[in-house]
mmCIF file of C-alpha atoms in Angstrom:
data_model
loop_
_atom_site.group_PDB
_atom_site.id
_atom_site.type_symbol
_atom_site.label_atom_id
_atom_site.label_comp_id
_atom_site.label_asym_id
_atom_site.label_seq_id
_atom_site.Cartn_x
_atom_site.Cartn_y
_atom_site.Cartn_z
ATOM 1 C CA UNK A 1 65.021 100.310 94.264
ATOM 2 C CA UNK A 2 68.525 99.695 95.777
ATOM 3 C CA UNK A 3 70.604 97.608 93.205
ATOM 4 C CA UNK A 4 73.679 95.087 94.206
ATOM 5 C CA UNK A 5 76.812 96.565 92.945
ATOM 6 C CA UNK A 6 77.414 92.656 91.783
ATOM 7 C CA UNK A 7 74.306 93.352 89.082
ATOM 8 C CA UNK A 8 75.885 96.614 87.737
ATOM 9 C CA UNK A 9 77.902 97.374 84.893
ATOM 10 C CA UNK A 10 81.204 99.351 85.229
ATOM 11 C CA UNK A 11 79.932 101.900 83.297
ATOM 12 C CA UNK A 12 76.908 102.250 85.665
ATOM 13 C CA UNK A 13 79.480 101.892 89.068
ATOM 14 C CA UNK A 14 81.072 105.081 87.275
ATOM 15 C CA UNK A 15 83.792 103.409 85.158
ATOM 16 C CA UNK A 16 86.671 101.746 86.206
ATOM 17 C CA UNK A 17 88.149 104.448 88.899
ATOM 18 C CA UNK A 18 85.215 104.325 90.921
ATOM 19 C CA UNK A 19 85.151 103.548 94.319
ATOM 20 C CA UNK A 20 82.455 101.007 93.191
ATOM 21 C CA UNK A 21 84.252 99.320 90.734
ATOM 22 C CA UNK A 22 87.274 98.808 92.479
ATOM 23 C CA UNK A 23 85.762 97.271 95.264
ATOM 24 C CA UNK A 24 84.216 94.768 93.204
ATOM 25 C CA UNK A 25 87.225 94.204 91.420
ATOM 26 C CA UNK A 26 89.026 93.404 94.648
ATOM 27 C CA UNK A 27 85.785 91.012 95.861
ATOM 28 C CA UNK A 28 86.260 88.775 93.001
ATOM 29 C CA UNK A 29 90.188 88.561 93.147
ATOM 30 C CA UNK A 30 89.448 87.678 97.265
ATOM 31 C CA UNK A 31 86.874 85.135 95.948
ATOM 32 C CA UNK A 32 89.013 83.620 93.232
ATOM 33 C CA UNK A 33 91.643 83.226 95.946
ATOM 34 C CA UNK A 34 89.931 81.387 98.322
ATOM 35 C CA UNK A 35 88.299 79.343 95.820
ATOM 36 C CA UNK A 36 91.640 78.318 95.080
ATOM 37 C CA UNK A 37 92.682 77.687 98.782
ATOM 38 C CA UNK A 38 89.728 75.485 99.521
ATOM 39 C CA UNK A 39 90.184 73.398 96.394
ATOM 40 C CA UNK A 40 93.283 71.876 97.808
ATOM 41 C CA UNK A 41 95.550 71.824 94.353
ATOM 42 C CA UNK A 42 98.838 71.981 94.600
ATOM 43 C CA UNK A 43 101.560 71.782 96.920
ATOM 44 C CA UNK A 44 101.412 73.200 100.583
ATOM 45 C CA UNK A 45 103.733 75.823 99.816
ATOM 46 C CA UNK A 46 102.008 76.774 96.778
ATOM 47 C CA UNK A 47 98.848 77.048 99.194
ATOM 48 C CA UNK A 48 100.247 78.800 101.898
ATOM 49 C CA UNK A 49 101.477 81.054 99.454
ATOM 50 C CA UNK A 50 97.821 81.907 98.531
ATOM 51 C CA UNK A 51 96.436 82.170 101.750
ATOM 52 C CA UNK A 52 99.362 84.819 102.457
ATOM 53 C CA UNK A 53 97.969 86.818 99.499
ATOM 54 C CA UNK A 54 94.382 86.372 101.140
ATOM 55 C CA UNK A 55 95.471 87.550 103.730
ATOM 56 C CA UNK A 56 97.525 90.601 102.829
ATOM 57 C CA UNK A 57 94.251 91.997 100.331
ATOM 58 C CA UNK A 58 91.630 91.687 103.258
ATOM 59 C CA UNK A 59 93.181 93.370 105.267
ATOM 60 C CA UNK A 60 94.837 96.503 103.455
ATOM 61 C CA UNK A 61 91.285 96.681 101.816
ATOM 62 C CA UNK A 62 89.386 96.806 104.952
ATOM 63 C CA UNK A 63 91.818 99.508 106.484
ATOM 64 C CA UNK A 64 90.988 101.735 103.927
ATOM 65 C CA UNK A 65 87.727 101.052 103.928
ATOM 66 C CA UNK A 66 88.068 101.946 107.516
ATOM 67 C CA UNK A 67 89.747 105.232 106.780
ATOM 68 C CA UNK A 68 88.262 106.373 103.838
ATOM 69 C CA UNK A 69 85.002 105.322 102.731
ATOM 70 C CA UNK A 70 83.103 104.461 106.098
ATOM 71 C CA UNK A 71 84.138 107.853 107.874
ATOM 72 C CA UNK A 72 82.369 109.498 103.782
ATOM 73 C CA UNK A 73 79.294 106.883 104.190
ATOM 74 C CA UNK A 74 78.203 107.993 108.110
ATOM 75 C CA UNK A 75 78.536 111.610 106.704
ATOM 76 C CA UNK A 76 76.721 111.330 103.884
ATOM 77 C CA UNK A 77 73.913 108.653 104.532
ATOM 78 C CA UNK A 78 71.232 108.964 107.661
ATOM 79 C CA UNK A 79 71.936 105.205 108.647
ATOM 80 C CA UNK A 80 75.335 105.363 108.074
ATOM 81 C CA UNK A 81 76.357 104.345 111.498
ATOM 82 C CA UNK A 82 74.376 101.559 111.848
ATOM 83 C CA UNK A 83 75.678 100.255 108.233
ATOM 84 C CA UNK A 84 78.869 100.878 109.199
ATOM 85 C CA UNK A 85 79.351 99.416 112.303
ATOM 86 C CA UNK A 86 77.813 96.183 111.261
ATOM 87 C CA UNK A 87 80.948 96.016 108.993
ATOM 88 C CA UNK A 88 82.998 96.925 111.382
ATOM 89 C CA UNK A 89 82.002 93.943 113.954
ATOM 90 C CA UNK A 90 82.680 91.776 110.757
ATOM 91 C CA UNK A 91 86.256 93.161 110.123
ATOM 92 C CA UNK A 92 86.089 92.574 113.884
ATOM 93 C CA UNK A 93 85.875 89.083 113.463
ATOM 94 C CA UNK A 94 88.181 88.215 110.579
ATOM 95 C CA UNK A 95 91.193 89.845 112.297
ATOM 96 C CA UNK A 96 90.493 87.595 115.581
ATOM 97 C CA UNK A 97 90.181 84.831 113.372
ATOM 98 C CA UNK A 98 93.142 85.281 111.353
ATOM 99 C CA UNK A 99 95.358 86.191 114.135
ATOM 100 C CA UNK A 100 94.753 83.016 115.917
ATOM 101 C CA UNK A 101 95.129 81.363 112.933
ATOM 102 C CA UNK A 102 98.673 82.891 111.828
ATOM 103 C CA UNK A 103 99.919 81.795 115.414
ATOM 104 C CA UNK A 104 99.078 78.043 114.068
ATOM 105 C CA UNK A 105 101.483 76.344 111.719
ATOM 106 C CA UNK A 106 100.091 74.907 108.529
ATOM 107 C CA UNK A 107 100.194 71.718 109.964
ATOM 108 C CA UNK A 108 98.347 72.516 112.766
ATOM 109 C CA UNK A 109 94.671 70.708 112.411
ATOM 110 C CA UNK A 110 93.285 73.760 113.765
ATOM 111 C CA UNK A 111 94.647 76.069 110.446
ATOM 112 C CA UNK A 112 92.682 75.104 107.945
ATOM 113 C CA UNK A 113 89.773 75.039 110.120
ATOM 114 C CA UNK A 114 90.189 78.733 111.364
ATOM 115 C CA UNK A 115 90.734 79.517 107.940
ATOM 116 C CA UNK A 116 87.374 78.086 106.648
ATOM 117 C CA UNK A 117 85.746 80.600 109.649
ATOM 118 C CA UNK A 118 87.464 83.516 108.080
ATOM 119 C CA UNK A 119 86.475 82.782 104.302
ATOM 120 C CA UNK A 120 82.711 82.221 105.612
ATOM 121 C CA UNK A 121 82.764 85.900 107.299
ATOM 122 C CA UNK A 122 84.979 87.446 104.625
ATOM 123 C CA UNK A 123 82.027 86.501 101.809
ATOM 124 C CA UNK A 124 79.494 87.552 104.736
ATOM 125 C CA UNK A 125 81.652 91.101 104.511
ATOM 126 C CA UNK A 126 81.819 91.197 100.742
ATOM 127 C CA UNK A 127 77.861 90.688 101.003
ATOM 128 C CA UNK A 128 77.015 93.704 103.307
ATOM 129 C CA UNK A 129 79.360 95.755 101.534
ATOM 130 C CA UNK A 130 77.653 95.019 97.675
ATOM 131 C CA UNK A 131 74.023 94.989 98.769
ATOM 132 C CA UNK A 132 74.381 97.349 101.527
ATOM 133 C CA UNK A 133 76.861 99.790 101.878
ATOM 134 C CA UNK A 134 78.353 100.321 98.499
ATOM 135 C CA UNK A 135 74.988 101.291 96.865
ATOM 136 C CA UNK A 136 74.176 104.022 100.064
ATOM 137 C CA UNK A 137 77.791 105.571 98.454
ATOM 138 C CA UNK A 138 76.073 105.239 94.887
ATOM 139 C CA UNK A 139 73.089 106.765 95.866
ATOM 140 C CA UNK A 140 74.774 109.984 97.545
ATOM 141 C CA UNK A 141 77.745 110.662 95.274
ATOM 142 C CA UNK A 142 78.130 111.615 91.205
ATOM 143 C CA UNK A 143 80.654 110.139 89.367
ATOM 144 C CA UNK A 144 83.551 112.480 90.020
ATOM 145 C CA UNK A 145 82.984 111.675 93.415
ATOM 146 C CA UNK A 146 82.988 108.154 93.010
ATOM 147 C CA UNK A 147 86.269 108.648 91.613
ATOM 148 C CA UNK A 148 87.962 111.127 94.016
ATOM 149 C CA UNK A 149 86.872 108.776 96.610
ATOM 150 C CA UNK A 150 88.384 105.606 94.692
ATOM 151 C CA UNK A 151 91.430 107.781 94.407
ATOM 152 C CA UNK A 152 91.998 108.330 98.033
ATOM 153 C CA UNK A 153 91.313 104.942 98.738
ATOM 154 C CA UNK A 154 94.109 103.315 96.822
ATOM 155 C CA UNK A 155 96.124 105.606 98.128
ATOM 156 C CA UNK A 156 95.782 104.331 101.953
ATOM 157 C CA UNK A 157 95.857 100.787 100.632
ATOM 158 C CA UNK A 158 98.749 100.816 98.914
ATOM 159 C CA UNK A 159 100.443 101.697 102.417
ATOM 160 C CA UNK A 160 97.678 100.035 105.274
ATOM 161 C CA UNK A 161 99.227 97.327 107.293
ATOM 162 C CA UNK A 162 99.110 93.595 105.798
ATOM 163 C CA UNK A 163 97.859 91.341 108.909
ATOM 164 C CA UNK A 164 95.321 91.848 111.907
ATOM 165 C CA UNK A 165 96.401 94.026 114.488
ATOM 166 C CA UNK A 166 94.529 93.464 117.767
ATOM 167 C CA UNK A 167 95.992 97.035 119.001
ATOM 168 C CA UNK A 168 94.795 98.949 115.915
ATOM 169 C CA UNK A 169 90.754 100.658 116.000
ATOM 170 C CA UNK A 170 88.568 100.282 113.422
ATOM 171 C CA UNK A 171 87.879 103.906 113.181
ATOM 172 C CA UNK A 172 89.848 107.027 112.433
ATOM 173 C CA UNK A 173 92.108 108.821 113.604
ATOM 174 C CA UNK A 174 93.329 105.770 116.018
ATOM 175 C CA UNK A 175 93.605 103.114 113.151
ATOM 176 C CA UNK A 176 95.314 105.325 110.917
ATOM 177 C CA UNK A 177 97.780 107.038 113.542
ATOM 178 C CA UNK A 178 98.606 103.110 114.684
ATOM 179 C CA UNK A 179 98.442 101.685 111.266
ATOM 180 C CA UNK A 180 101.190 103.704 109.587
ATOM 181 C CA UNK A 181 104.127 102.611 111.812
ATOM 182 C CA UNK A 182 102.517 99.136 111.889
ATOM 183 C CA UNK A 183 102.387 98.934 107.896
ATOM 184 C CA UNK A 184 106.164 99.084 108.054
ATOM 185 C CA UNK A 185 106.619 96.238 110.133
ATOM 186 C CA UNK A 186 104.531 93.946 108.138
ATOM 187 C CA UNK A 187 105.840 94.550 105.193
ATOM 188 C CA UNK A 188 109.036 93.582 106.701
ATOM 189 C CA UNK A 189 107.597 90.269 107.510
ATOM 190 C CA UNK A 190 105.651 89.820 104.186
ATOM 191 C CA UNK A 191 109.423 89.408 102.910
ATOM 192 C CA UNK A 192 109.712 86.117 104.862
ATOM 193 C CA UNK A 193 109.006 82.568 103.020
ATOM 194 C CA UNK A 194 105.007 81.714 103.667
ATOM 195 C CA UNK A 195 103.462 80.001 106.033
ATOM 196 C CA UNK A 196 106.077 81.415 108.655
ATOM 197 C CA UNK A 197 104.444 81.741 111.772
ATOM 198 C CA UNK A 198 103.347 84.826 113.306
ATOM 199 C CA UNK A 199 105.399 86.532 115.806
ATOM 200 C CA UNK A 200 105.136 86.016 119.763
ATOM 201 C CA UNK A 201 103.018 87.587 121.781
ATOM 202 C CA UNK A 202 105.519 89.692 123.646
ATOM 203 C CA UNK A 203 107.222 90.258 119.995
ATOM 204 C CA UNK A 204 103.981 92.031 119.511
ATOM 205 C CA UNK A 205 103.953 93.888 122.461
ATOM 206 C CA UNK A 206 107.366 95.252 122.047
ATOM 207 C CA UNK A 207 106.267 96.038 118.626
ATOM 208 C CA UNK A 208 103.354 97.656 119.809
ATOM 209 C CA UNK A 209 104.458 100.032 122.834
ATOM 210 C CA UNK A 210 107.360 101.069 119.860
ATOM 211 C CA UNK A 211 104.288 102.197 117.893
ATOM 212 C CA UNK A 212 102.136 103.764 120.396
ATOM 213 C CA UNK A 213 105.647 105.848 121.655
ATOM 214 C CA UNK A 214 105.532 106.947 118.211
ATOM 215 C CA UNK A 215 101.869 107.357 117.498
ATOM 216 C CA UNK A 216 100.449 109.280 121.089
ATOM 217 C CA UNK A 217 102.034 112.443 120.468
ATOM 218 C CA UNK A 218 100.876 112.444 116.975
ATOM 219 C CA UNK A 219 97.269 111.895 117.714
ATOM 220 C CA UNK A 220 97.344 114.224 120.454
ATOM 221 C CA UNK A 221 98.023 116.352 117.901
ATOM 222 C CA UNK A 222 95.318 115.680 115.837
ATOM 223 C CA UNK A 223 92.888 115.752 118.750
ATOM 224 C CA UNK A 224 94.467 119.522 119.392
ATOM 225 C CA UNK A 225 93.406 120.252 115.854
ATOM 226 C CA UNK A 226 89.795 119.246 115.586
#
């Protein structure tokens, strides 16, 4: 019987390089977070502070999710696709969410209340992925592997852009090619003070068309080579 990577042991999710283990690592620190949001302590900047850091861990930990373990589950498991795409409609979801609600100001009545959405589908997420997903991995991989893949994983998050991107896919090679360039420029904006509102629409778009003039060629290329 299929086991909930919450019930497991670390020795039993491979240790603490696993893929498994790090994801649940990351679950809790999301959970803690928001439980700290919602309880309403502190000042305002002290809260928008945490929401920023919210924000930044969903969504470099769904992009490589997106890149590296979902493209490993549909090879490896007969109903990966189905699994994966339910995810996928989730991440879906939260990045609407969240980029509506970064184009509010925290005074905005609207905020807190887009914010509440986003927690409600992020736990929905971490869910799936625990009781789902993650054991389907378990059940098709051996340790080592479990590690490699945990490996390759950090890897993409520690450089996977830090806010919703309407213009990035959920799948490879598009988010990848279009999440690179896009990684750079918010991690530029991660440097201003939080709560600062998101940039303007046609900010975006200039931002955007810079990263697809950069990006085409480079997935034609990978297109050429498949």
């Amino acid at each position: 019987m299929t086991r909930s990577i919450a019930e497991q042991s670390t020795e039993e999710l491979g240790g603490t390089a696993s893929i498994l283990a790090r994801q649940r690592r990351d679950h809790a620190e999301l959970e803690r977070l928001m439980e700290r949001y919602e309880s309403g302590d502190g000042p305002d900047e002290e809260r928008q502070r945490v929401l920023k850091d919210i924000v930044q861990l969903t969504f470099t930990h769904a992009f490589a999710e997106e890149t590296v373990l979902w493209p490993a589950l549909r090879r490896l498991a007969p109903d990966g696709e189905e699994l994966t795409a339910r995810v996928e409609n989730e991440h879906q979801q939260i990045n609407d969410l969240v980029t509506e609600m970064e184009r509010t100001g925290p005074g905005d009545p609207r905020h807190d209340e887009l914010a509440a959405r986003a927690f409600a589908l992020i736990r929905q997420d971490i869910r799936d992925e625990e009781d789902l997903l993650l054991p389907r991995l378990q059940e098709s991989l051996d340790r080592t592997g479990l590690r490699r893949l945990g490996s390759a994983w950090e890897t993409v998050r520690r450089t996977a852009p830090t806010h919703p991107h309407p213009v990035v896919p959920r799948r490879p090679p598009g988010n990848a090619v279009l999440g690179v360039p896009l990684s750079a420029l918010d991690r530029a904006r991660d440097l201003l003070p939080a709560g600062t509102r998101a940039p303007s629409g046609r900010a975006l778009a200039v931002a955007a068309a810079a990263c697809l003039s950069v990006a085409w060629p480079l997935a034609r290329a990978l297109r050429a080579r498949r």
